[in-house]
């Protein structure tokens, strides 16, 4: 979302949060979670700016999102807990579900050597194991 659109559509942060909660937009809700977690944000941004390097080769850690990670690989990948918690909700929109699962697949296939999975993937793997055991019984 462009900054100009954000400023014209939402008069303030409270209005933005209200819209996000009312719409259930997972991406915007995730932004709100991040802002809440990292407040006071200006100090955190200053720290990040001081630690930023010009090229990825200079970095000891690369922070990216699933979309930008497509086609790339790293020795170690840690998947953050930023996927929607409602993936097990039977009422979730099928297209949104498929998109989230595809992004999760992209994330999980970026590691060359070590993959550190998030809570959601732990739950998915446990559920798959449970379903497999039920099917074998």
PDB file of C-alpha atoms in Angstrom:
ATOM      1  CA  UNK A   1       0.000   0.000   0.000  1.00  0.00           C
ATOM      2  CA  UNK A   2       1.419   3.373  -0.934  1.00  0.00           C
ATOM      3  CA  UNK A   3       2.115   5.937   1.759  1.00  0.00           C
ATOM      4  CA  UNK A   4      -0.173   8.456   0.032  1.00  0.00           C
ATOM      5  CA  UNK A   5      -3.073   5.992  -0.037  1.00  0.00           C
ATOM      6  CA  UNK A   6      -2.449   5.104   3.597  1.00  0.00           C
ATOM      7  CA  UNK A   7      -2.583   8.774   4.619  1.00  0.00           C
ATOM      8  CA  UNK A   8      -5.742   9.530   2.638  1.00  0.00           C
ATOM      9  CA  UNK A   9      -7.726   6.428   3.584  1.00  0.00           C
ATOM     10  CA  UNK A  10      -6.903   6.312   7.304  1.00  0.00           C
ATOM     11  CA  UNK A  11      -6.889   9.469   9.385  1.00  0.00           C
ATOM     12  CA  UNK A  12      -4.792   7.919  12.139  1.00  0.00           C
ATOM     13  CA  UNK A  13      -3.323   4.678  13.418  1.00  0.00           C
ATOM     14  CA  UNK A  14      -6.436   3.918  15.471  1.00  0.00           C
ATOM     15  CA  UNK A  15      -8.574   4.144  12.327  1.00  0.00           C
ATOM     16  CA  UNK A  16      -6.092   1.884  10.493  1.00  0.00           C
ATOM     17  CA  UNK A  17      -6.234  -0.727  13.289  1.00  0.00           C
ATOM     18  CA  UNK A  18     -10.034  -0.635  13.319  1.00  0.00           C
ATOM     19  CA  UNK A  19     -10.160  -1.232   9.556  1.00  0.00           C
ATOM     20  CA  UNK A  20      -7.666  -4.096   9.815  1.00  0.00           C
ATOM     21  CA  UNK A  21      -9.661  -5.828  12.549  1.00  0.00           C
ATOM     22  CA  UNK A  22     -12.968  -5.288  10.740  1.00  0.00           C
ATOM     23  CA  UNK A  23     -11.658  -6.601   7.422  1.00  0.00           C
ATOM     24  CA  UNK A  24      -9.590  -9.460   8.855  1.00  0.00           C
ATOM     25  CA  UNK A  25      -6.832  -8.603   6.356  1.00  0.00           C
ATOM     26  CA  UNK A  26      -4.011 -10.917   7.494  1.00  0.00           C
ATOM     27  CA  UNK A  27      -1.216  -8.863   5.970  1.00  0.00           C
ATOM     28  CA  UNK A  28      -2.306  -5.629   7.648  1.00  0.00           C
ATOM     29  CA  UNK A  29      -2.966  -7.434  10.943  1.00  0.00           C
ATOM     30  CA  UNK A  30       0.593  -8.761  10.750  1.00  0.00           C
ATOM     31  CA  UNK A  31       1.925  -5.215  10.287  1.00  0.00           C
ATOM     32  CA  UNK A  32       0.007  -4.133  13.379  1.00  0.00           C
ATOM     33  CA  UNK A  33       1.436  -7.058  15.358  1.00  0.00           C
ATOM     34  CA  UNK A  34       4.952  -6.076  14.321  1.00  0.00           C
ATOM     35  CA  UNK A  35       4.403  -2.433  15.246  1.00  0.00           C
ATOM     36  CA  UNK A  36       2.993  -3.445  18.634  1.00  0.00           C
ATOM     37  CA  UNK A  37       5.872  -5.849  19.293  1.00  0.00           C
ATOM     38  CA  UNK A  38       8.596  -3.390  18.353  1.00  0.00           C
ATOM     39  CA  UNK A  39       7.295  -0.183  19.918  1.00  0.00           C
ATOM     40  CA  UNK A  40       8.967   2.273  20.392  1.00  0.00           C
ATOM     41  CA  UNK A  41       9.583   1.839  16.706  1.00  0.00           C
ATOM     42  CA  UNK A  42      11.830   4.859  15.994  1.00  0.00           C
ATOM     43  CA  UNK A  43      14.561   3.525  18.316  1.00  0.00           C
ATOM     44  CA  UNK A  44      14.370   0.081  16.731  1.00  0.00           C
ATOM     45  CA  UNK A  45      14.566   1.570  13.233  1.00  0.00           C
ATOM     46  CA  UNK A  46      17.670   3.547  14.234  1.00  0.00           C
ATOM     47  CA  UNK A  47      19.360   0.338  15.415  1.00  0.00           C
ATOM     48  CA  UNK A  48      18.465  -1.416  12.154  1.00  0.00           C
ATOM     49  CA  UNK A  49      19.780   1.483  10.072  1.00  0.00           C
ATOM     50  CA  UNK A  50      23.093   1.432  11.942  1.00  0.00           C
ATOM     51  CA  UNK A  51      23.455  -2.301  11.303  1.00  0.00           C
ATOM     52  CA  UNK A  52      22.444  -2.213   7.639  1.00  0.00           C
ATOM     53  CA  UNK A  53      25.042  -3.097   5.004  1.00  0.00           C
ATOM     54  CA  UNK A  54      25.163  -2.287   1.298  1.00  0.00           C
ATOM     55  CA  UNK A  55      25.255  -5.833  -0.091  1.00  0.00           C
ATOM     56  CA  UNK A  56      23.993  -9.193   1.071  1.00  0.00           C
ATOM     57  CA  UNK A  57      27.545 -10.562   0.931  1.00  0.00           C
ATOM     58  CA  UNK A  58      28.473  -8.201   3.790  1.00  0.00           C
ATOM     59  CA  UNK A  59      25.562  -9.380   5.937  1.00  0.00           C
ATOM     60  CA  UNK A  60      25.680 -12.099   8.550  1.00  0.00           C
ATOM     61  CA  UNK A  61      21.864 -12.297   8.508  1.00  0.00           C
ATOM     62  CA  UNK A  62      19.426 -11.635   5.671  1.00  0.00           C
ATOM     63  CA  UNK A  63      15.879 -10.660   6.580  1.00  0.00           C
ATOM     64  CA  UNK A  64      13.409 -11.018   3.732  1.00  0.00           C
ATOM     65  CA  UNK A  65       9.860 -12.076   2.999  1.00  0.00           C
ATOM     66  CA  UNK A  66       8.499 -15.122   1.197  1.00  0.00           C
ATOM     67  CA  UNK A  67       7.829 -13.269  -2.050  1.00  0.00           C
ATOM     68  CA  UNK A  68      11.361 -11.904  -2.308  1.00  0.00           C
ATOM     69  CA  UNK A  69      12.895 -15.243  -1.300  1.00  0.00           C
ATOM     70  CA  UNK A  70      11.535 -17.072  -4.356  1.00  0.00           C
ATOM     71  CA  UNK A  71      14.414 -18.606  -6.277  1.00  0.00           C
ATOM     72  CA  UNK A  72      16.984 -17.795  -3.583  1.00  0.00           C
ATOM     73  CA  UNK A  73      18.709 -20.111  -1.092  1.00  0.00           C
ATOM     74  CA  UNK A  74      20.694 -19.777   2.116  1.00  0.00           C
ATOM     75  CA  UNK A  75      22.566 -22.342   4.217  1.00  0.00           C
ATOM     76  CA  UNK A  76      20.338 -21.693   7.225  1.00  0.00           C
ATOM     77  CA  UNK A  77      16.744 -20.474   7.057  1.00  0.00           C
ATOM     78  CA  UNK A  78      14.523 -19.661  10.010  1.00  0.00           C
ATOM     79  CA  UNK A  79      10.824 -19.294   9.275  1.00  0.00           C
ATOM     80  CA  UNK A  80       9.214 -16.579  11.356  1.00  0.00           C
ATOM     81  CA  UNK A  81       5.834 -16.897  13.073  1.00  0.00           C
ATOM     82  CA  UNK A  82       4.137 -14.492  10.681  1.00  0.00           C
ATOM     83  CA  UNK A  83       1.771 -16.812   8.869  1.00  0.00           C
ATOM     84  CA  UNK A  84      -1.945 -16.512   9.661  1.00  0.00           C
ATOM     85  CA  UNK A  85      -3.073 -18.532  12.662  1.00  0.00           C
ATOM     86  CA  UNK A  86      -6.320 -19.477  10.954  1.00  0.00           C
ATOM     87  CA  UNK A  87      -4.913 -21.978   8.436  1.00  0.00           C
ATOM     88  CA  UNK A  88      -6.812 -24.761  10.205  1.00  0.00           C
ATOM     89  CA  UNK A  89     -10.084 -22.807  10.070  1.00  0.00           C
ATOM     90  CA  UNK A  90     -12.472 -24.708   7.760  1.00  0.00           C
ATOM     91  CA  UNK A  91     -14.136 -21.382   6.869  1.00  0.00           C
ATOM     92  CA  UNK A  92     -10.915 -19.852   5.536  1.00  0.00           C
ATOM     93  CA  UNK A  93     -11.172 -18.728   1.925  1.00  0.00           C
ATOM     94  CA  UNK A  94      -9.770 -21.521  -0.293  1.00  0.00           C
ATOM     95  CA  UNK A  95      -7.743 -19.144  -2.464  1.00  0.00           C
ATOM     96  CA  UNK A  96      -6.214 -17.442   0.580  1.00  0.00           C
ATOM     97  CA  UNK A  97      -5.435 -20.878   2.058  1.00  0.00           C
ATOM     98  CA  UNK A  98      -3.718 -22.026  -1.142  1.00  0.00           C
ATOM     99  CA  UNK A  99      -1.711 -18.786  -1.345  1.00  0.00           C
ATOM    100  CA  UNK A 100      -0.523 -19.112   2.264  1.00  0.00           C
ATOM    101  CA  UNK A 101       0.423 -22.777   1.817  1.00  0.00           C
ATOM    102  CA  UNK A 102       2.345 -21.905  -1.366  1.00  0.00           C
ATOM    103  CA  UNK A 103       4.235 -19.153   0.473  1.00  0.00           C
ATOM    104  CA  UNK A 104       4.987 -21.561   3.294  1.00  0.00           C
ATOM    105  CA  UNK A 105       6.357 -24.019   0.729  1.00  0.00           C
ATOM    106  CA  UNK A 106       8.592 -21.287  -0.712  1.00  0.00           C
ATOM    107  CA  UNK A 107       9.882 -20.505   2.788  1.00  0.00           C
ATOM    108  CA  UNK A 108      10.498 -24.122   3.688  1.00  0.00           C
ATOM    109  CA  UNK A 109      12.435 -24.867   0.503  1.00  0.00           C
ATOM    110  CA  UNK A 110      14.962 -21.996   0.754  1.00  0.00           C
ATOM    111  CA  UNK A 111      17.356 -23.788   3.149  1.00  0.00           C
ATOM    112  CA  UNK A 112      20.376 -25.640   1.744  1.00  0.00           C
ATOM    113  CA  UNK A 113      21.462 -27.203   5.052  1.00  0.00           C
ATOM    114  CA  UNK A 114      19.311 -26.239   8.035  1.00  0.00           C
ATOM    115  CA  UNK A 115      15.659 -25.257   8.310  1.00  0.00           C
ATOM    116  CA  UNK A 116      14.350 -23.864  11.593  1.00  0.00           C
ATOM    117  CA  UNK A 117      10.583 -24.175  11.474  1.00  0.00           C
ATOM    118  CA  UNK A 118       7.948 -22.057  13.175  1.00  0.00           C
ATOM    119  CA  UNK A 119       5.096 -23.142  15.462  1.00  0.00           C
ATOM    120  CA  UNK A 120       2.627 -23.374  12.602  1.00  0.00           C
ATOM    121  CA  UNK A 121       4.819 -25.811  10.656  1.00  0.00           C
ATOM    122  CA  UNK A 122       5.313 -27.868  13.823  1.00  0.00           C
ATOM    123  CA  UNK A 123       1.518 -28.084  14.126  1.00  0.00           C
ATOM    124  CA  UNK A 124       1.073 -28.942  10.442  1.00  0.00           C
ATOM    125  CA  UNK A 125       3.664 -31.719  10.646  1.00  0.00           C
ATOM    126  CA  UNK A 126       2.094 -33.066  13.851  1.00  0.00           C
ATOM    127  CA  UNK A 127      -1.353 -33.033  12.225  1.00  0.00           C
ATOM    128  CA  UNK A 128       0.016 -34.797   9.122  1.00  0.00           C
ATOM    129  CA  UNK A 129       1.653 -37.433  11.340  1.00  0.00           C
ATOM    130  CA  UNK A 130      -1.601 -37.863  13.245  1.00  0.00           C
ATOM    131  CA  UNK A 131      -3.576 -38.247   9.986  1.00  0.00           C
ATOM    132  CA  UNK A 132      -1.065 -40.792   8.670  1.00  0.00           C
ATOM    133  CA  UNK A 133      -1.331 -42.882  11.841  1.00  0.00           C
ATOM    134  CA  UNK A 134      -5.137 -42.726  11.664  1.00  0.00           C
ATOM    135  CA  UNK A 135      -5.080 -43.823   8.017  1.00  0.00           C
ATOM    136  CA  UNK A 136      -2.809 -46.794   8.836  1.00  0.00           C
ATOM    137  CA  UNK A 137      -5.015 -47.989  11.709  1.00  0.00           C
TER     138      UNK A 137
END
